[in-house]
Coordinates of C-alpha atoms and ligand atoms in Angstrom, one line a residue:
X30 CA 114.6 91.7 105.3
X31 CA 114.3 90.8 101.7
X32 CA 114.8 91.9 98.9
X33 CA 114.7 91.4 95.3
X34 CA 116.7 91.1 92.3
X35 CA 116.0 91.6 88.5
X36 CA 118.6 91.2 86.1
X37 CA 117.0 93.0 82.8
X38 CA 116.7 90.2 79.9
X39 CA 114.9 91.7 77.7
X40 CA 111.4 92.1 75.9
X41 CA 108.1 91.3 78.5
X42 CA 105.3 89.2 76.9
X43 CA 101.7 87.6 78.3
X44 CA 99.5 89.4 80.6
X45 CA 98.9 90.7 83.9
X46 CA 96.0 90.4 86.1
X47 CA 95.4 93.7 88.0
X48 CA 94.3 93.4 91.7
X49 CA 91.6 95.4 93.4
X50 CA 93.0 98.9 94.4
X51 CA 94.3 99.0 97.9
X52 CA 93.9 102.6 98.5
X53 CA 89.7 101.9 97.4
X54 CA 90.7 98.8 100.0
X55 CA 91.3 101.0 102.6
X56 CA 88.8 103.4 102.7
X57 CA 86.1 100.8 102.2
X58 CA 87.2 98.4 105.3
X59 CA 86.4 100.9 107.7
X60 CA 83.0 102.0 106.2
X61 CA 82.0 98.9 108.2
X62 CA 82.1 101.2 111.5
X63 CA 79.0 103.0 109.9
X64 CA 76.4 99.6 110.2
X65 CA 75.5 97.1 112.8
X66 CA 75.2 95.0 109.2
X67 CA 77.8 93.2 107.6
X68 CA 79.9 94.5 104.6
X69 CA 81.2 91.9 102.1
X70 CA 84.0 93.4 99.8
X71 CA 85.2 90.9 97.1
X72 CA 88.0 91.7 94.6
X73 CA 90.4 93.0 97.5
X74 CA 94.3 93.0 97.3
X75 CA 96.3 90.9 99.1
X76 CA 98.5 93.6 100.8
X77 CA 100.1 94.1 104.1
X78 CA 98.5 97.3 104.4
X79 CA 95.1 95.9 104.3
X80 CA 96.5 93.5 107.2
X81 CA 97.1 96.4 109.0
X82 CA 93.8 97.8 108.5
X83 CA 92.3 94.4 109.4
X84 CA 94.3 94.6 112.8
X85 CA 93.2 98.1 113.6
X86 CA 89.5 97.4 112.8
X87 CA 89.9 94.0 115.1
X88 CA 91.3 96.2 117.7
X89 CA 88.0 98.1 118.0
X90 CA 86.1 95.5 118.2
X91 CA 85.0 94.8 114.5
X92 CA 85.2 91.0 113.3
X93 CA 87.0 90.7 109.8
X94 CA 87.4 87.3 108.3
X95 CA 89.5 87.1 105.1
X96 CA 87.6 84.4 102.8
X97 CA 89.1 82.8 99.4
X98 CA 92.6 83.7 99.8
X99 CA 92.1 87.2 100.7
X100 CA 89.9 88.2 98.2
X101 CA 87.2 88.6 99.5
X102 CA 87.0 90.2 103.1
X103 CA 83.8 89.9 105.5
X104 CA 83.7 92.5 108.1
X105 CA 81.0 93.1 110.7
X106 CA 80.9 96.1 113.6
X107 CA 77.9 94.5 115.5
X108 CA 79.9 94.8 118.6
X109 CA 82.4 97.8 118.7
X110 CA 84.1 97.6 122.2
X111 CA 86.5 100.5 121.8
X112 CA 86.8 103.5 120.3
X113 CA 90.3 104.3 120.9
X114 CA 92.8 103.3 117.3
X115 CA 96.1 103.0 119.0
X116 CA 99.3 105.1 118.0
X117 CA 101.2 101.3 117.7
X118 CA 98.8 100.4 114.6
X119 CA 98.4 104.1 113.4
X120 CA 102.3 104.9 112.8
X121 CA 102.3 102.2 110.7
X122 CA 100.3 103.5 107.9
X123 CA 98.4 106.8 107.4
X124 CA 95.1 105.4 106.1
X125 CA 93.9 104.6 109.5
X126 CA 92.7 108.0 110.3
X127 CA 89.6 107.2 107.7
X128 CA 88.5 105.3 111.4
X129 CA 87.8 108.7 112.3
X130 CA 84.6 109.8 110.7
X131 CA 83.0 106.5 111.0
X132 CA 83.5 105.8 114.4
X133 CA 82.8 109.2 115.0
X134 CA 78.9 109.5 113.1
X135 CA 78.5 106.4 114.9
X136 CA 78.6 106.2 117.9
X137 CA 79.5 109.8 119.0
X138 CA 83.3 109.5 120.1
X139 CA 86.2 108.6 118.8
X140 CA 90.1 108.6 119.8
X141 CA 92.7 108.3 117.0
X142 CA 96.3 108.6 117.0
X143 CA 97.5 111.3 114.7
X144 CA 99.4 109.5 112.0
X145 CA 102.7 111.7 112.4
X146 CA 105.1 112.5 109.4
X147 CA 105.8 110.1 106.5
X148 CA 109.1 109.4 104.0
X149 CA 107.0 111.3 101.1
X150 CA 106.2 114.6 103.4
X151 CA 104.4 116.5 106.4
X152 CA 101.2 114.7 105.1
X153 CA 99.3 116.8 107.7
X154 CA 95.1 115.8 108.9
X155 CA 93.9 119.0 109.0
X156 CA 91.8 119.2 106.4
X157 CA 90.3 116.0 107.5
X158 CA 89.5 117.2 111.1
X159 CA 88.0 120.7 109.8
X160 CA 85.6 118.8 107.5
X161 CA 84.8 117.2 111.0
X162 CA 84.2 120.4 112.3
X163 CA 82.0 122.0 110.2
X164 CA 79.8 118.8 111.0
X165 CA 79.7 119.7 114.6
X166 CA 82.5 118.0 115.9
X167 CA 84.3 118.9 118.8
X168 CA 88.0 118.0 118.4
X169 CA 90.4 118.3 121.1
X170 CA 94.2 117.3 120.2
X171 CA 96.0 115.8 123.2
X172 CA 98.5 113.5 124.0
X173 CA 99.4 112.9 120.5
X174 CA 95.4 111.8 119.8
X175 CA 92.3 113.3 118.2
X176 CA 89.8 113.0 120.7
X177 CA 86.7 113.9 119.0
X178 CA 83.2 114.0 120.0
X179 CA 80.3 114.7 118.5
X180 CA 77.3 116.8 119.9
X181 CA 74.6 115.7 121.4
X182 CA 71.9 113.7 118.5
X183 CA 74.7 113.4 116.6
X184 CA 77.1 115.1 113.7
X185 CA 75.3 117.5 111.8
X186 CA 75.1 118.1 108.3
X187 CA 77.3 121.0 106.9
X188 CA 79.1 122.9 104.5
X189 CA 82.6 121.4 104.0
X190 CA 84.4 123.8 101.5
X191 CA 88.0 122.3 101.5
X192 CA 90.5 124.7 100.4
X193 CA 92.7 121.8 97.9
X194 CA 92.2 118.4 97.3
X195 CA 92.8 115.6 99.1
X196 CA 91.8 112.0 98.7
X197 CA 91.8 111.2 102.4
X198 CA 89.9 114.3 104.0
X199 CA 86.9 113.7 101.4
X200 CA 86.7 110.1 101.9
X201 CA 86.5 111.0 105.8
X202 CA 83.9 113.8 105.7
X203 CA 81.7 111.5 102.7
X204 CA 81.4 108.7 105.8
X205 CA 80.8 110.9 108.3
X206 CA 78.0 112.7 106.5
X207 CA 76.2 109.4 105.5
X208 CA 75.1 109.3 109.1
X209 CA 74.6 113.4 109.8
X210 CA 71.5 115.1 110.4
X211 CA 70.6 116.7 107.5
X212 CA 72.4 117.6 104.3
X213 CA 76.4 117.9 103.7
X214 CA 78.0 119.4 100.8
X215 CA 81.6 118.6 99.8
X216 CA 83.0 121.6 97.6
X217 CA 86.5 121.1 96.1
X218 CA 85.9 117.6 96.7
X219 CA 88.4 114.8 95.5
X220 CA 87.4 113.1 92.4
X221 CA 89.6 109.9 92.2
X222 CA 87.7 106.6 91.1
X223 CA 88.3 105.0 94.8
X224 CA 85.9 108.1 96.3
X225 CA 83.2 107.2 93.5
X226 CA 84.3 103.5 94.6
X227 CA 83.3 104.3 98.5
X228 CA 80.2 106.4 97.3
X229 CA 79.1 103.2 95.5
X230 CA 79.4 101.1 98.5
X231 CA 78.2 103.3 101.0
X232 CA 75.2 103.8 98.7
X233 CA 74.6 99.7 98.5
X234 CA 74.8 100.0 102.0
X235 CA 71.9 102.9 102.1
X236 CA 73.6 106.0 102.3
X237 CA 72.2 108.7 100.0
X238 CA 74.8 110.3 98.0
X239 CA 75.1 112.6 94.9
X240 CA 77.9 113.9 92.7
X241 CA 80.7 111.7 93.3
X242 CA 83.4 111.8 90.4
X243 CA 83.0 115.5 90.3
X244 CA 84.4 118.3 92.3
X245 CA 80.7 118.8 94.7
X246 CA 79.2 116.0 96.7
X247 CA 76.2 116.3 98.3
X248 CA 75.3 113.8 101.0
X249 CA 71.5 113.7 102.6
X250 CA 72.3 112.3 106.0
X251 CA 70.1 108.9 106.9
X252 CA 69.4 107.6 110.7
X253 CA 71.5 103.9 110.0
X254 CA 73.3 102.1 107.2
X255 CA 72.5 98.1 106.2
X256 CA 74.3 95.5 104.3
X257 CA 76.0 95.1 101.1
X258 CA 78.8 93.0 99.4
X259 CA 80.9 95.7 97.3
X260 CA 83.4 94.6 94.8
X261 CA 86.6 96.4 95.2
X262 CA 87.6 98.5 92.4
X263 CA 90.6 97.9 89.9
X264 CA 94.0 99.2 91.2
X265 CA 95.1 102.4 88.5
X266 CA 98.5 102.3 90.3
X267 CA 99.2 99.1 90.2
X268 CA 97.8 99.1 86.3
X269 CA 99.8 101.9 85.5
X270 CA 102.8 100.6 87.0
X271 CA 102.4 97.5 84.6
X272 CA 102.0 99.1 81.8
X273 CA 104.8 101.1 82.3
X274 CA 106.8 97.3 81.9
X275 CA 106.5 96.5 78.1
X276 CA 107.3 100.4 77.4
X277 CA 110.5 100.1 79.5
X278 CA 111.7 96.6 78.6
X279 CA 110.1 96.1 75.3
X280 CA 107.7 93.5 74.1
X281 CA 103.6 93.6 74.4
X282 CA 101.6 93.1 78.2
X283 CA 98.3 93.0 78.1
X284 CA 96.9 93.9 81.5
X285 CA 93.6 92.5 82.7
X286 CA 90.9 94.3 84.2
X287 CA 92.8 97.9 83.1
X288 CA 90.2 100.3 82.2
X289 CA 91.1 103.5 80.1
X290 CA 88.7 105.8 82.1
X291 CA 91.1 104.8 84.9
X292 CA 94.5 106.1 83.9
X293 CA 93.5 108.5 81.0
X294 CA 95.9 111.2 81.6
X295 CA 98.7 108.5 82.3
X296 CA 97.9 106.4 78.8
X297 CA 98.5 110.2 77.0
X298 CA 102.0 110.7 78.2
X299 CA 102.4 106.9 77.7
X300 CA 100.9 107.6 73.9
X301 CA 103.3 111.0 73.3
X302 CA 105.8 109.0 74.6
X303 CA 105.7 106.1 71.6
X304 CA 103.9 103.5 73.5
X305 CA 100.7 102.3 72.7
X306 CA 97.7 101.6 74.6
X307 CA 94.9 99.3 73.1
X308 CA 91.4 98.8 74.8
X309 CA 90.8 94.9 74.5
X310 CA 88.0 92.8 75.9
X311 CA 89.9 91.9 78.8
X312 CA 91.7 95.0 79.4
X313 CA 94.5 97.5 77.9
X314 CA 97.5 95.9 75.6
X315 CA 100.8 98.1 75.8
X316 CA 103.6 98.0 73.6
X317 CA 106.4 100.2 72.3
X318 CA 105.7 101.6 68.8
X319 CA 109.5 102.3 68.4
X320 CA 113.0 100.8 69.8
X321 CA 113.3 103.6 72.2
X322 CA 110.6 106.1 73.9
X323 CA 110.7 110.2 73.8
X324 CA 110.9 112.2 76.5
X325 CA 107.5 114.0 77.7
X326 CA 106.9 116.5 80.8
X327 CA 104.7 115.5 83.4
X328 CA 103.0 117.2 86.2
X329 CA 101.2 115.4 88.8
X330 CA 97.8 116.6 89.6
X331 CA 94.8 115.3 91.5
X332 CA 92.6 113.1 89.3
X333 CA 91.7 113.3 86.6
X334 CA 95.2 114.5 86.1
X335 CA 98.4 112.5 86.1
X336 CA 98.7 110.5 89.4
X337 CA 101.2 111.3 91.9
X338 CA 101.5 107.6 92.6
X339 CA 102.6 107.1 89.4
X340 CA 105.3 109.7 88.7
X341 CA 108.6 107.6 90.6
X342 CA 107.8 105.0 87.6
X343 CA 107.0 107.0 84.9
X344 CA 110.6 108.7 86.2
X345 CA 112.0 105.2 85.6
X346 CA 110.5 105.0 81.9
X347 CA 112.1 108.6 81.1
X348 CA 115.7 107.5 82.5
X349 CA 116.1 106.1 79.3
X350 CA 113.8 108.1 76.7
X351 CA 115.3 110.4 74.4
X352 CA 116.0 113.9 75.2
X353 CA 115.4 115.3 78.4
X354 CA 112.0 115.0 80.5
X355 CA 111.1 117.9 83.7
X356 CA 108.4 115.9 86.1
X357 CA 106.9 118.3 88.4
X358 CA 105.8 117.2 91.2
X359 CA 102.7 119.3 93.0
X360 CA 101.1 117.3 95.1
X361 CA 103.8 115.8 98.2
X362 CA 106.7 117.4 98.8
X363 CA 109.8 115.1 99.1
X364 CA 108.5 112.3 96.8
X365 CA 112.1 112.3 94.9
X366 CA 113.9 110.2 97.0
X367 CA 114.1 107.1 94.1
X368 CA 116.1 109.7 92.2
X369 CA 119.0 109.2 94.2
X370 CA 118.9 105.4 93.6
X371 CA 118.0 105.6 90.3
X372 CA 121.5 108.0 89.8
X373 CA 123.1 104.7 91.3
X374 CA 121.7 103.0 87.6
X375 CA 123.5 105.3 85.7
X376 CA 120.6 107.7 85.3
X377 CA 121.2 111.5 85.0
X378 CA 118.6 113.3 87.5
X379 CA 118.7 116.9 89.0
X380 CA 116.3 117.6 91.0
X381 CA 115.6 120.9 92.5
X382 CA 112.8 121.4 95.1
X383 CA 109.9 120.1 93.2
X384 CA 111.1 119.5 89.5
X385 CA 112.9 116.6 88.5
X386 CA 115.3 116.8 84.9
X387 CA 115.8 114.1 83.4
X388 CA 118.4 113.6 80.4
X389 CA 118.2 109.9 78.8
X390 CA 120.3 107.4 78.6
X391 CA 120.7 104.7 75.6
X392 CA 121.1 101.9 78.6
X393 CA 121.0 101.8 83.0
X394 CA 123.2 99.5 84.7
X395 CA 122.2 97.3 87.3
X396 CA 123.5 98.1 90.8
X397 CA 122.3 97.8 94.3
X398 CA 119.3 100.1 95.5
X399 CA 117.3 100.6 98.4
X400 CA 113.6 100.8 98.2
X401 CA 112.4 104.3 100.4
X402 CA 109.1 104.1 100.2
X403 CA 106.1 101.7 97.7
X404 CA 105.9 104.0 94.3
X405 CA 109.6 104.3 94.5
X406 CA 110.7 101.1 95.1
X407 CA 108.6 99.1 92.3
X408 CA 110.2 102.3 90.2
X409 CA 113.5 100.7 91.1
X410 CA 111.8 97.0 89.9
X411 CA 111.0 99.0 86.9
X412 CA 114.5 100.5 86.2
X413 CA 115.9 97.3 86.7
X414 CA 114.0 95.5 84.1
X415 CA 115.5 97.5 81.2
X416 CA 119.3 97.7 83.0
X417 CA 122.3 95.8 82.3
X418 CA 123.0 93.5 84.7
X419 CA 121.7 92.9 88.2
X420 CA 119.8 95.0 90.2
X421 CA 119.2 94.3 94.0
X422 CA 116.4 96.5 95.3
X423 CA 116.7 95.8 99.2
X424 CA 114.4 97.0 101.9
X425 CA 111.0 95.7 99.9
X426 CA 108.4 95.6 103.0
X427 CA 107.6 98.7 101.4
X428 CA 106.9 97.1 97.8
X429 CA 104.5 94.4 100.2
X430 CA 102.6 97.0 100.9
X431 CA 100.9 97.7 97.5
X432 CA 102.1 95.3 95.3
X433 CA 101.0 91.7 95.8
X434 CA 103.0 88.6 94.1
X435 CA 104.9 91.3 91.8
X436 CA 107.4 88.6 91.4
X437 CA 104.9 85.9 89.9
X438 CA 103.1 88.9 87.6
X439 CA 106.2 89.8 86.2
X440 CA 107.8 86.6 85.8
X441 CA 105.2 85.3 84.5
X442 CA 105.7 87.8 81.2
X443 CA 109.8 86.4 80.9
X444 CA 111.2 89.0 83.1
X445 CA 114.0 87.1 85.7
X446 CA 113.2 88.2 89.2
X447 CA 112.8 86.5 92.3
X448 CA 112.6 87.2 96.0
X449 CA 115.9 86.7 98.1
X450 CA 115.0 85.7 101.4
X451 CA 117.2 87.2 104.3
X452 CA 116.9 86.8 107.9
Ligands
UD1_521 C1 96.0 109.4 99.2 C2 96.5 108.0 99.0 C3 98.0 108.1 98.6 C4 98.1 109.0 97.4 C5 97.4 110.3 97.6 C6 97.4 111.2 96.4 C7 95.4 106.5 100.5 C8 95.5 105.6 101.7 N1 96.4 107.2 100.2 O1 96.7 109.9 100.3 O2 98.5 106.8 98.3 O3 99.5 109.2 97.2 O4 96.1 110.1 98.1 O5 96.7 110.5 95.4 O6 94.4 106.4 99.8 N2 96.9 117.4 103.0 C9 96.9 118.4 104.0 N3 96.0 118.2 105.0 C10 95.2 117.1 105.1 C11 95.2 116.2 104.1 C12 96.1 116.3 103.1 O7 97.6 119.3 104.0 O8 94.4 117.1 106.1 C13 97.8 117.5 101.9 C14 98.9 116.4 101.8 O9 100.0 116.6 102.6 C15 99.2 116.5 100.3 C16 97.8 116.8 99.7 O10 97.1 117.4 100.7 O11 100.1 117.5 100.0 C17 97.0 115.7 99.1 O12 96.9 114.7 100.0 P1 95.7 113.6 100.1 O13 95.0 113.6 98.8 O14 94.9 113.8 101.3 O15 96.5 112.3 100.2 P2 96.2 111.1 101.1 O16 94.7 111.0 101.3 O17 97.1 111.3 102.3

């Protein structure tokens, strides 16, 4: 397993070039299952969980080739042989239920492992399989599967009221509908820029959609989908967790392809902490006003508030603000578990249920630290980066997951870190 060290040196300076978002990744590989017609994405990360995806799509039959380096992936489902996504590929990472609604509008049946609990929480599908519902599915939970059918002509279109928001149950019931009889509407729908990124797609593709971005979609339901080649959007994690760099270590970043509309709420905190945030040509420059940042609150929210896939970093940043900082965290339970690790650096953490306290320190101290799961363990990367020392952060097959080449991007700025291979 390897794992990575940083030993913190100092100020960060050059710039970073931010990859296509995985999570938009994700949800747009299987939109393939919706067409006969081949779907080009360009800009995609090169991530092990879109290697995973790639497996489970090949595994049903759909042919994915991964052109230029894995930046651009070419998928077709001409020739779908199986409907079944197998609890082996599933466990591995909770995205693959967004097989479901495709496969289902489809061709009429699906089977799909249920994903099963993750390190950050329950992480139930319910929502997810209701939205199928009220389309006219028939669900049936068995043997640790969803086998799901849908009625005879197909889904239907419905009224999908979902009672909070989540990013994977809209992106679900949005596929599904494209291919419904009739007209959907999403209420309380999510309105993070990768479901405005799959509406874009699916609507290059033919699907007739309206309202994406805000909180009621409305999908008119067409007999098949074509073509396109879709260009992935820009990561806002993996942007925000580079900008959060120069404000923890010092020095400027500039961080290519970063878009303000993308991490508003984030660049505010980042603002009221002391660091600024510049709109360039090329993307957003970051830089500490002052030696040391203040301490601000955060709650996590979904978007347009502050992300929860940003709040194990923006931890790191506060471990050494001044005064003391309470993160809230409201949307997974159990995403605290870098706190522990981060303690191990000398920070001062309580956490009770879902608040976090943290009281600042002038200086963390490297130490060794094991990653539990992606936002945490680049949050570790982070920390380590403005500690004294060396800092081993073991375990990262989780960091491969959503960060690629993190060692080149950073390195490339000053910072000294590098991969320690172990058998
Ligand atoms: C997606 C992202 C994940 C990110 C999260 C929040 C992907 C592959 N994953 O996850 O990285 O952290 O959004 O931005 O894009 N819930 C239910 N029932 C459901 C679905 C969700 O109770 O059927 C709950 C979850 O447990 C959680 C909340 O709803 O408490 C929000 O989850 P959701 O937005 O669905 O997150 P994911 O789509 O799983």
């Amino acid at each position: 397993m390897d794992s990575i060290l940083v030993r913190g040196n100092g100020p960060l300076n050059g710039e970073i070039p931010i990859a296509g978002a995985k999570n938009a990744c994700l949800t747009l590989m299987p939109a393939t299952l919706l067409s006969d017609a081949p779907l080009t994405l360009t800009n995609a990360p090169r991530l092990s969980d879109i290697r995973t995806m790639t497996a489970l799509l090949q595994s049903l039959g759909a042919e994915v080739a991964s052109l230029q380096d894995g930046q651009v992936l070419a998928l077709s489902s001409h020739d779908l042989n199986n409907h079944r996504a197998d609890y082996e590929i599933v466990r591995k990472m909770r995205a693959s239920i967004l097989v479901l609604g495709p496969m289902l509008a489809r061709h009429g049946h699906a089977e799909v492992s249920l994903p099963g609990g993750c390190a950050i929480g329950a992480r139930p599908v319910d929502l997810h399989l209701k939205a199928l519902e009220a389309m006219g599915a028939e669900l049936d939970l068995r043997d640790g599967y969803v086998h799901a059918k849908a009625p005879l002509g197909g889904l239907k279109g419905g009224i999908v009221d979902f009672p909070f928001v989540s990013v994977g149950a809209t992106e679900n019931a949005l596929m599904a509908a494209t291919l419904a009889k009739g007209t959907t509407v999403l209420k309380n729908a999510a309105r993070e820029p990768e479901i405005v990124d799959l509406a874009q797609c699916l609507r290059r593709m033919g699907a007739q959609i309206e309202g994406e971005g805000t909180s009621e979609i409305t999908i008119q339901g067409v007999d098949s989908l074509g073509g396109a080649t879709h260009p992935v959007v820009t990561d806002r994690i993996e942007l925000g967790t580079y900008m959060l760099a120069p404000a923890i270590a010092g020095g400027e970043v500039e961080c290519l392809g970063g878009r303000m509309e993308l991490v508003a709420a984030f660049a505010e905190k980042l603002d009221a902490a002391g660091v600024s945030v510049t709109e360039t040509a090329r993307g957003l420059k970051v830089a500490r006003r002052n030696g040391r940042v203040d301490a601000v609150d955060v709650v996590t929210e979904p978007f347009p508030g502050f992300p929860t896939d940003l709040q194990a970093q923006m931890m790191a940043l506060m471990c050494t603000a001044a005064g003391k900082s309470v993160l809230e965290e409201k949307i997974f339970e159990n995403r605290f578990m870098h706190a522990p690790e981060l303690i191990r650096m000398g920070a001062q953490i309580d956490v009770h249920g879902g608040t976090a306290t943290v009281t600042g320190v002038e200086r963390l101290k490297g130490a060794p630290v094991m990653a539990t799961d992606l936002r945490a363990s680049v949050s570790l990367i982070l920390a380590g980066l403005a500690a004294e020392g060396e800092t081993i952060v073991s375990r990262v097959y989780h960091l491969d997951r959503g960060y690629e080449r993190v060692e080149e991007k950073l390195g490339a700025c000053g910072a000294h870190i590098e991969r320690v291979k172990t058998e």
